PDB file of N, CA, C and O in Angstrom:
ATOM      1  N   UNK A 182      26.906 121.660  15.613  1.00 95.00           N
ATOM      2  CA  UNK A 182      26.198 122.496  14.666  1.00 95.00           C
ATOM      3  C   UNK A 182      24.808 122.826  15.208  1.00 95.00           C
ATOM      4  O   UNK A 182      24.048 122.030  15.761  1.00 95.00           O
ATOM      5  N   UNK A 183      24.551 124.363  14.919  1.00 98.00           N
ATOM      6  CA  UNK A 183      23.228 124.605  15.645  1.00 98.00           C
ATOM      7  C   UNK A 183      22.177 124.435  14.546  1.00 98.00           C
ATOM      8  O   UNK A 183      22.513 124.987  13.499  1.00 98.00           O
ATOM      9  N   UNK A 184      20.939 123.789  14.509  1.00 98.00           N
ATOM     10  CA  UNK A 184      19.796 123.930  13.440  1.00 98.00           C
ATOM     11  C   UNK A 184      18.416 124.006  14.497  1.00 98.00           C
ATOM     12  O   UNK A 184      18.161 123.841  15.690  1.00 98.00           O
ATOM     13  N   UNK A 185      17.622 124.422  13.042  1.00 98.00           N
ATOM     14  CA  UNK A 185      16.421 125.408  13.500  1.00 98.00           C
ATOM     15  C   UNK A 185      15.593 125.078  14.175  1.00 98.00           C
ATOM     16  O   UNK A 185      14.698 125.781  14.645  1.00 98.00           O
ATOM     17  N   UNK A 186      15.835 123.590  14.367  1.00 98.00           N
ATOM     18  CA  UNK A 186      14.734 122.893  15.328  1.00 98.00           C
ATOM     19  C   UNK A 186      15.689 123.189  16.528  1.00 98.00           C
ATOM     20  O   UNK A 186      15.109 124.190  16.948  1.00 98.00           O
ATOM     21  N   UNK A 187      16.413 123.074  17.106  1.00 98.00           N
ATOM     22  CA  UNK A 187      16.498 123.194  18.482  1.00 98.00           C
ATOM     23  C   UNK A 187      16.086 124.210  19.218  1.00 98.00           C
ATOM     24  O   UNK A 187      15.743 125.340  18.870  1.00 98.00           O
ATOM     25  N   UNK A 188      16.163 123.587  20.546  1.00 97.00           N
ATOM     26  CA  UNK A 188      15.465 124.727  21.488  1.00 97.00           C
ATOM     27  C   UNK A 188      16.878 125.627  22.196  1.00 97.00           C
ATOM     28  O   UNK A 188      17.972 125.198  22.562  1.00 97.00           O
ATOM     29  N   UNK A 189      16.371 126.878  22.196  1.00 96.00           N
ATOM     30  CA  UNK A 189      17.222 127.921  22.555  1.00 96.00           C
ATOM     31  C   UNK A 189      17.616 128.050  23.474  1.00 96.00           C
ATOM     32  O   UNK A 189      18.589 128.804  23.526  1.00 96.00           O
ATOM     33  N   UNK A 190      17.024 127.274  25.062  1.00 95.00           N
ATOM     34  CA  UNK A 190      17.590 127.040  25.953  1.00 95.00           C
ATOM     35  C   UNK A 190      19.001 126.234  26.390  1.00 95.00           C
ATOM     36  O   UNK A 190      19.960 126.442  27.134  1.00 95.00           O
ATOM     37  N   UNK A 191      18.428 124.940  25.254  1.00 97.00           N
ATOM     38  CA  UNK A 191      19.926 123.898  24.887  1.00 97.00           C
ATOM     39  C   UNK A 191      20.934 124.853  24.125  1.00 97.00           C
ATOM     40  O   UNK A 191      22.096 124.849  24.530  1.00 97.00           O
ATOM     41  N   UNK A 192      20.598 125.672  23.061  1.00 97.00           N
ATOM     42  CA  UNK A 192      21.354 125.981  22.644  1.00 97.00           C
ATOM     43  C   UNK A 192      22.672 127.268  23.423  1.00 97.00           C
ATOM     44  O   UNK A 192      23.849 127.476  23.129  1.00 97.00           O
ATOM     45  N   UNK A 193      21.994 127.729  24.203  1.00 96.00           N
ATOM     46  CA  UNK A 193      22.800 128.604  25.391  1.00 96.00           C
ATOM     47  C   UNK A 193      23.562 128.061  26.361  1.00 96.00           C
ATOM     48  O   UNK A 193      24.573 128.418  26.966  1.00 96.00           O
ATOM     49  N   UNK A 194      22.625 126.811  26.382  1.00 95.00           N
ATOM     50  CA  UNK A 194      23.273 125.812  27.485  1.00 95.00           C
ATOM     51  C   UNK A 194      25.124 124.932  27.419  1.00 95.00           C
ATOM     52  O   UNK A 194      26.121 124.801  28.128  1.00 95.00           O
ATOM     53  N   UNK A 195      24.515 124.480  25.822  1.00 97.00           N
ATOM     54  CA  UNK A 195      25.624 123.988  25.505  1.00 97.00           C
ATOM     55  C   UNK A 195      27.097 124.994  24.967  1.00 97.00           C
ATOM     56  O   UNK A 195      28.320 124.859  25.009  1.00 97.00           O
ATOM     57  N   UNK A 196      25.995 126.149  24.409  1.00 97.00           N
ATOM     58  CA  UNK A 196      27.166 127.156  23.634  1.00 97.00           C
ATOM     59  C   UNK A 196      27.495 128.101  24.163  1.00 97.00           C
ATOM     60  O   UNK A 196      27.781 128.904  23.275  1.00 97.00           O
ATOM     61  N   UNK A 197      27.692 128.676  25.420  1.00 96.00           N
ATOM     62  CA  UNK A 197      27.350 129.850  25.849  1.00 96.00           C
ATOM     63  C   UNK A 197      27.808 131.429  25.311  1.00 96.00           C
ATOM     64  O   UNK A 197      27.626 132.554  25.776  1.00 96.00           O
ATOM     65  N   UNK A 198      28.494 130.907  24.091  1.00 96.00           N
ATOM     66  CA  UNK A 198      29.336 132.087  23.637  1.00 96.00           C
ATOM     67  C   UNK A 198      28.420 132.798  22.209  1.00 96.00           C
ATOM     68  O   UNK A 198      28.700 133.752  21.484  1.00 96.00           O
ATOM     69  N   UNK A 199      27.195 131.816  22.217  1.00 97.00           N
ATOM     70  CA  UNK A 199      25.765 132.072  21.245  1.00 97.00           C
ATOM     71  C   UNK A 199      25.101 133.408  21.937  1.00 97.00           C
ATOM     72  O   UNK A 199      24.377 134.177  21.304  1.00 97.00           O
ATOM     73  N   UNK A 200      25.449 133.579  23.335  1.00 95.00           N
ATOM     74  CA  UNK A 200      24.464 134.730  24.111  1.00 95.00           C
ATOM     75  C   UNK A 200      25.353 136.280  23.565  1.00 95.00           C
ATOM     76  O   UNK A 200      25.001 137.444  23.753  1.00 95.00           O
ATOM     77  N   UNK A 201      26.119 135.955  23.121  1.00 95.00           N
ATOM     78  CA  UNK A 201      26.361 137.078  22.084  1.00 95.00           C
ATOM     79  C   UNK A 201      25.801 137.551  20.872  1.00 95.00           C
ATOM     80  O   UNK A 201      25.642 138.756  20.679  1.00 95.00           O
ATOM     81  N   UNK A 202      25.549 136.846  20.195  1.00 97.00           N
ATOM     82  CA  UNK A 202      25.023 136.864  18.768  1.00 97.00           C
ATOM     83  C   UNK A 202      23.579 137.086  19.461  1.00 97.00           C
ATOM     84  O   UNK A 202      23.227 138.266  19.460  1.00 97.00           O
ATOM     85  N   UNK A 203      22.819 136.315  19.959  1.00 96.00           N
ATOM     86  CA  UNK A 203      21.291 136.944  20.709  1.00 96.00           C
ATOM     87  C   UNK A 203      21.351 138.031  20.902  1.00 96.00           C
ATOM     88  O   UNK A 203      20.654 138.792  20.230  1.00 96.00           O
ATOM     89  N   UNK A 204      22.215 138.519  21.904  1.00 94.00           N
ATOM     90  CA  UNK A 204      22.144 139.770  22.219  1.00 94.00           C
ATOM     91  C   UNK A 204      21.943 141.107  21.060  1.00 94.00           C
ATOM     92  O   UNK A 204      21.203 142.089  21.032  1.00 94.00           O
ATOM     93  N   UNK A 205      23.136 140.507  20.049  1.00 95.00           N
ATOM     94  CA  UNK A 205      23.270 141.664  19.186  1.00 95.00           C
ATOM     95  C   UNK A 205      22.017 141.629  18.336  1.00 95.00           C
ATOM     96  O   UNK A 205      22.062 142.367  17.351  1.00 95.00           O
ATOM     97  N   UNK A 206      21.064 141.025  18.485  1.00 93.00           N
ATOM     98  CA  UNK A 206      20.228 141.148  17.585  1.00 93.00           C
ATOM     99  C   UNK A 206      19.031 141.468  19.083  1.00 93.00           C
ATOM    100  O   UNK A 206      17.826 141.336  18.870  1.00 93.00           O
ATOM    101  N   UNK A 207      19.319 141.707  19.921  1.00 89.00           N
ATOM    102  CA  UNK A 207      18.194 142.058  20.960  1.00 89.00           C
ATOM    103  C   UNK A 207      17.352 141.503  21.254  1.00 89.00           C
ATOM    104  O   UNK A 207      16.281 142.018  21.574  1.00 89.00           O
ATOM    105  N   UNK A 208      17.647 139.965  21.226  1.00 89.00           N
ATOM    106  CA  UNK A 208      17.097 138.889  22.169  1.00 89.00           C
ATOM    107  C   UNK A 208      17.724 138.615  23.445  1.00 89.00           C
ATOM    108  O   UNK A 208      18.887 138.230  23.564  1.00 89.00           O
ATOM    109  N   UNK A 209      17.004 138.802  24.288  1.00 86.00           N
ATOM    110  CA  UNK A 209      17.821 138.291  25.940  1.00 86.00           C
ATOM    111  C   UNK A 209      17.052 137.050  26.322  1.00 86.00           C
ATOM    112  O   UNK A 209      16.224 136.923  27.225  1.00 86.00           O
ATOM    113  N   UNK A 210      17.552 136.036  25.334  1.00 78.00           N
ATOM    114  CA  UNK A 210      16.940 134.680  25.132  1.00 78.00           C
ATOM    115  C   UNK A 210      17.833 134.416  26.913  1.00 78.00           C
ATOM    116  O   UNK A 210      16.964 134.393  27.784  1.00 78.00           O
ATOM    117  N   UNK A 211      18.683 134.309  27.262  1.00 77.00           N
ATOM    118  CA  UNK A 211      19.402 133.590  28.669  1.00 77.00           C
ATOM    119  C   UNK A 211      18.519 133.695  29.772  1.00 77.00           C
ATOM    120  O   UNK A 211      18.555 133.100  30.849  1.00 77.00           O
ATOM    121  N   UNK A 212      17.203 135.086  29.069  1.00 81.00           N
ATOM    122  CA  UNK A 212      16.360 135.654  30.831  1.00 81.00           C
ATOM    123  C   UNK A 212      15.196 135.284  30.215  1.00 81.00           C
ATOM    124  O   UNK A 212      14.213 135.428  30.942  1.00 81.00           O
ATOM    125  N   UNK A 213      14.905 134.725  28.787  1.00 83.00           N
ATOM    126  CA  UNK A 213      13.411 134.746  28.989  1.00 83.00           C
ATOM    127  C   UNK A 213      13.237 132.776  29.446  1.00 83.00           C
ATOM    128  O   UNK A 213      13.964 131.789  29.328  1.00 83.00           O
ATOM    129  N   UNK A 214      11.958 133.034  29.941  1.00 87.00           N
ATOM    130  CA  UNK A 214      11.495 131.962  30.430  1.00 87.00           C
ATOM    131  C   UNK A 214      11.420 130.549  29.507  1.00 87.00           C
ATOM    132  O   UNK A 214      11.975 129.460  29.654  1.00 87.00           O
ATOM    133  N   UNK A 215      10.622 130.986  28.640  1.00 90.00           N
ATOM    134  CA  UNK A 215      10.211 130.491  26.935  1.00 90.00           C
ATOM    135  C   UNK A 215      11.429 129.742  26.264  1.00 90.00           C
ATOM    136  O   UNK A 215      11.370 128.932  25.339  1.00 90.00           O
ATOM    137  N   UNK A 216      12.364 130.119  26.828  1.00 93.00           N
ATOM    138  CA  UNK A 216      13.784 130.076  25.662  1.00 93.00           C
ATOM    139  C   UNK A 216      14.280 128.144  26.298  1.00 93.00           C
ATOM    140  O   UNK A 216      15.287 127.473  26.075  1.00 93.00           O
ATOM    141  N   UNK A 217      13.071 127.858  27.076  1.00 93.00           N
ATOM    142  CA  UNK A 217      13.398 126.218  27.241  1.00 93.00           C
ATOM    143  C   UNK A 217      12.293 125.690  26.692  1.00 93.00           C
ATOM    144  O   UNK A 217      12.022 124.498  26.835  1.00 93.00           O
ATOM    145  N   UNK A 218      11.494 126.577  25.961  1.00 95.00           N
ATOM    146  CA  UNK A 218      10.587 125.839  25.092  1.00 95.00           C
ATOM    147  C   UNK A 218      10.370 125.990  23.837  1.00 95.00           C
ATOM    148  O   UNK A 218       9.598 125.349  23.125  1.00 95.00           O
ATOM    149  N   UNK A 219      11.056 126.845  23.564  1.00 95.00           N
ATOM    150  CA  UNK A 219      10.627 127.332  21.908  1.00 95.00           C
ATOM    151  C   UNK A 219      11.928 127.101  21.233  1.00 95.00           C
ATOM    152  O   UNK A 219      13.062 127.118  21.713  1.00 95.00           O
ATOM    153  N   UNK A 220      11.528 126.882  20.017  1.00 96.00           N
ATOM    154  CA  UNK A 220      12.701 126.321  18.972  1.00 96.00           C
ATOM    155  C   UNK A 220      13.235 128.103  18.160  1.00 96.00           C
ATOM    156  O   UNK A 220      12.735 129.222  18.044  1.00 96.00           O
ATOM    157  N   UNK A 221      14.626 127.337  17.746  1.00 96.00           N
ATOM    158  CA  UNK A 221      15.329 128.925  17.239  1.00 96.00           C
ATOM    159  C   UNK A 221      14.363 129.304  16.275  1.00 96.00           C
ATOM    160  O   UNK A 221      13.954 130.461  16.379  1.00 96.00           O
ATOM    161  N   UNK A 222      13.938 128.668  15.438  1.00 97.00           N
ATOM    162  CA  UNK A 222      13.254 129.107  14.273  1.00 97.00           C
ATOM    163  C   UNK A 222      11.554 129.175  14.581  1.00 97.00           C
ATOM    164  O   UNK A 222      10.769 128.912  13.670  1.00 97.00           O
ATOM    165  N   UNK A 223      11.142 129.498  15.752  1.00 95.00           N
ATOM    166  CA  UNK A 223      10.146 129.541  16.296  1.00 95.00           C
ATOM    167  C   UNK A 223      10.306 131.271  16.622  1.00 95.00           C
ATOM    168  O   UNK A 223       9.670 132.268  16.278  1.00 95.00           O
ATOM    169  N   UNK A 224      11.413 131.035  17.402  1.00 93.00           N
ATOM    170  CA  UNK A 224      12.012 132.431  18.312  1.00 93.00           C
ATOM    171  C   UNK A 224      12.311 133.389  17.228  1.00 93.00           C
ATOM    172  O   UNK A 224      11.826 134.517  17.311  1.00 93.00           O
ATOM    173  N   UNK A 225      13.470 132.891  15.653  1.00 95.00           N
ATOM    174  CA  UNK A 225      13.547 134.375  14.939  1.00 95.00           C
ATOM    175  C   UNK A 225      12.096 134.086  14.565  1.00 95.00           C
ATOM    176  O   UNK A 225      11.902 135.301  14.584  1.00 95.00           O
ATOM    177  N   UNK A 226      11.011 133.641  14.273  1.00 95.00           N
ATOM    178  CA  UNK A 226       9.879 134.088  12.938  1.00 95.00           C
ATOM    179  C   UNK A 226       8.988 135.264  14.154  1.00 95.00           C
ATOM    180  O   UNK A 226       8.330 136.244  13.806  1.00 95.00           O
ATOM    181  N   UNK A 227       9.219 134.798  15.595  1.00 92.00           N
ATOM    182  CA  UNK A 227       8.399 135.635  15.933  1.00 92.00           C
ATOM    183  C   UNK A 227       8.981 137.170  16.243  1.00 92.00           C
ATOM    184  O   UNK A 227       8.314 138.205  16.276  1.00 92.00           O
ATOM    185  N   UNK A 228      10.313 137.030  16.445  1.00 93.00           N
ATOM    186  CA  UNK A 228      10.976 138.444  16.351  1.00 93.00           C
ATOM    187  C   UNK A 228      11.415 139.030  15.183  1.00 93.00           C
ATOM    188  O   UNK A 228      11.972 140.128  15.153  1.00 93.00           O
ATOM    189  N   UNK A 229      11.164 138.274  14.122  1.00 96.00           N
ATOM    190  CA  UNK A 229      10.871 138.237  12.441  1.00 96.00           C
ATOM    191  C   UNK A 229      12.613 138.624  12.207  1.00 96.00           C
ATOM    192  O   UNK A 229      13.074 139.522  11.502  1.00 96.00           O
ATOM    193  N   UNK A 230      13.105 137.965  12.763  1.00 96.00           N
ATOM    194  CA  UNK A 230      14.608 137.424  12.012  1.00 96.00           C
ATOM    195  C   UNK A 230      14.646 136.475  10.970  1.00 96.00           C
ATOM    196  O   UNK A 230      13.841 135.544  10.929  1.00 96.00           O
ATOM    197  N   UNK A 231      15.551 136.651  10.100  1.00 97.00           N
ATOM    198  CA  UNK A 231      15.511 135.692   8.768  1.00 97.00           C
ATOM    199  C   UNK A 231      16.491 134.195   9.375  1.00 97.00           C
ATOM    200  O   UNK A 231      17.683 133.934   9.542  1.00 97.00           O
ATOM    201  N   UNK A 232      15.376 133.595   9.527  1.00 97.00           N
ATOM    202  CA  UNK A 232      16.367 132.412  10.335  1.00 97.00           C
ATOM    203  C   UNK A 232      17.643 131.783   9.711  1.00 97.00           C
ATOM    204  O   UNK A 232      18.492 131.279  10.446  1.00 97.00           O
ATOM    205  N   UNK A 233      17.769 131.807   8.519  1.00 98.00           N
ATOM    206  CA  UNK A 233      19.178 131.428   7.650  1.00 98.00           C
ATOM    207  C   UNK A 233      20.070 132.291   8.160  1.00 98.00           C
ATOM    208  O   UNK A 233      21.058 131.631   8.484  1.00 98.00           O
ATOM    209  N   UNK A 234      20.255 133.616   8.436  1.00 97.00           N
ATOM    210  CA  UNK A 234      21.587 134.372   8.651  1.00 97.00           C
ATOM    211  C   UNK A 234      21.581 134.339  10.248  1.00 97.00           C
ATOM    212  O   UNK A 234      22.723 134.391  10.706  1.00 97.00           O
ATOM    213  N   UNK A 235      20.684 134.273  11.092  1.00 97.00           N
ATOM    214  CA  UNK A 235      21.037 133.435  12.558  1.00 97.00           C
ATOM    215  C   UNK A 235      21.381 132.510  12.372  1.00 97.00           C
ATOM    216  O   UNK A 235      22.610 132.556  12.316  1.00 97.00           O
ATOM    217  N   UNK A 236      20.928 131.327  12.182  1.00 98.00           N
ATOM    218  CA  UNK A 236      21.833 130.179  11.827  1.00 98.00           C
ATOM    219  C   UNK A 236      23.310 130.505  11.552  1.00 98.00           C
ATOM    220  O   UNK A 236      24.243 130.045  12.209  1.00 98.00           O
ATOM    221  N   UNK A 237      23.422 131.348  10.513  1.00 98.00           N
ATOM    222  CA  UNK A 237      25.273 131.399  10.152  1.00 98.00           C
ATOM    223  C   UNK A 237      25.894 132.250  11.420  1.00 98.00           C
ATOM    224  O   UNK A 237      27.090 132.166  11.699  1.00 98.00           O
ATOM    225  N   UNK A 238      24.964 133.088  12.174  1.00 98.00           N
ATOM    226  CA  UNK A 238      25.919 133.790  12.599  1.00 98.00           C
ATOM    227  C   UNK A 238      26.361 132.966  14.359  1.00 98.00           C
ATOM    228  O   UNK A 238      27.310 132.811  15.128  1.00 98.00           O
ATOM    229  N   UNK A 239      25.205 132.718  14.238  1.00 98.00           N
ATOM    230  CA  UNK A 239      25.391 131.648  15.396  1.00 98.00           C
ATOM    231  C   UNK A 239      26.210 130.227  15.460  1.00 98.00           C
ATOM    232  O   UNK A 239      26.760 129.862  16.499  1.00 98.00           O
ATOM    233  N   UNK A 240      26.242 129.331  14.039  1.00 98.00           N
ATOM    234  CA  UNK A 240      27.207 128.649  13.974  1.00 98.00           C
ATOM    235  C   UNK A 240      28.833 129.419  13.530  1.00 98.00           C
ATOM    236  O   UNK A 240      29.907 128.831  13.403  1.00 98.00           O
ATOM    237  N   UNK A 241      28.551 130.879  13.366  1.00 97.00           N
ATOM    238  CA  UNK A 241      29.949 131.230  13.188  1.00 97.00           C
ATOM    239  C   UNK A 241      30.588 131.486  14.168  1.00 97.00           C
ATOM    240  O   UNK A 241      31.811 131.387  14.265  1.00 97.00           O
ATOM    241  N   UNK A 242      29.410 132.042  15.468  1.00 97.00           N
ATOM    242  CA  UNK A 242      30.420 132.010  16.583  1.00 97.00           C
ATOM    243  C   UNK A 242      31.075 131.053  17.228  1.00 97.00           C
ATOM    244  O   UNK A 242      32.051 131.302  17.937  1.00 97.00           O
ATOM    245  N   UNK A 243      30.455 129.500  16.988  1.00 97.00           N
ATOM    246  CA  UNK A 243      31.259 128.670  17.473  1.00 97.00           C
ATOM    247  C   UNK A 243      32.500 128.315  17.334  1.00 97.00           C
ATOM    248  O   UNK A 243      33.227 128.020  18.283  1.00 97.00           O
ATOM    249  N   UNK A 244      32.950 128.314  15.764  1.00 90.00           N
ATOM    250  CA  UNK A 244      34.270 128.169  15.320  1.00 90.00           C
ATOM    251  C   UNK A 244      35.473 129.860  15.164  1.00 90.00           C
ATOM    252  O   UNK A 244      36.581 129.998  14.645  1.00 90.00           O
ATOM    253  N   UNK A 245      34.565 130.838  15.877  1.00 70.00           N
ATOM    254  CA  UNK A 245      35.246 132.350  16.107  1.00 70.00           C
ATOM    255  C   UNK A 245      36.206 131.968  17.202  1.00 70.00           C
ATOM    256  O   UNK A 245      35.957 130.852  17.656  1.00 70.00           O
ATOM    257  N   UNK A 246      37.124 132.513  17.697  1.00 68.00           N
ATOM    258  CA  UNK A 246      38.112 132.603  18.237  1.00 68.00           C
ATOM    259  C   UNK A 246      37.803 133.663  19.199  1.00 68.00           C
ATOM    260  O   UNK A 246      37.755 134.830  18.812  1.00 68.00           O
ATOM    261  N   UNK A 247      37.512 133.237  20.867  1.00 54.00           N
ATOM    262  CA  UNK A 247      37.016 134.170  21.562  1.00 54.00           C
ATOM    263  C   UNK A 247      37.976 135.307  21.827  1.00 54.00           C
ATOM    264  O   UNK A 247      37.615 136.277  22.492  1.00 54.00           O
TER     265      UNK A 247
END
C-alpha cells in the first residue's frame, strides 16, 4: 500500500507500474532528481494535486491488471 509519507523514488522503485499514473497527471517523477527526496504528499501539494485521489489512483494501479 502506497501512503503519503513515502518518498516517490521508493515508490517507482518498488512499483514501477505507478510511472503511469505520474505520468498521466504530468509528473515525470522517474527523471526528476528530487523524486529520492521528497515525499508523495510533498510532490502533489506542490504540483497542487489533491493528494487523496493520487493515493487511490496509485494504489489502484497496483491491484489493475496490466
Amino acid at each position: 500500500m502506497i501512503t503519503k509519507d513515502m518518498i516517490i523514488g521508493d515508490i517507482i522503485r518498488q512499483h514501477p507500474v505507478t510511472v503511469q499514473v505520474f505520468a498521466r497527471h504530468g509528473l515525470e517523477c522517474y527523471e526528476c532528481q528530487i523524486a529520492d527526496l521528497e515525499t508523495l504528499e510533498h510532490g502533489a501539494g506542490h504540483h497542487k494535486l489533491d493528494i487523496n485521489m493520487l493515493l487511490t489512483e496509485l494504489n489502484s494501479s497496483l491491484t489493475s491488471p496490466t
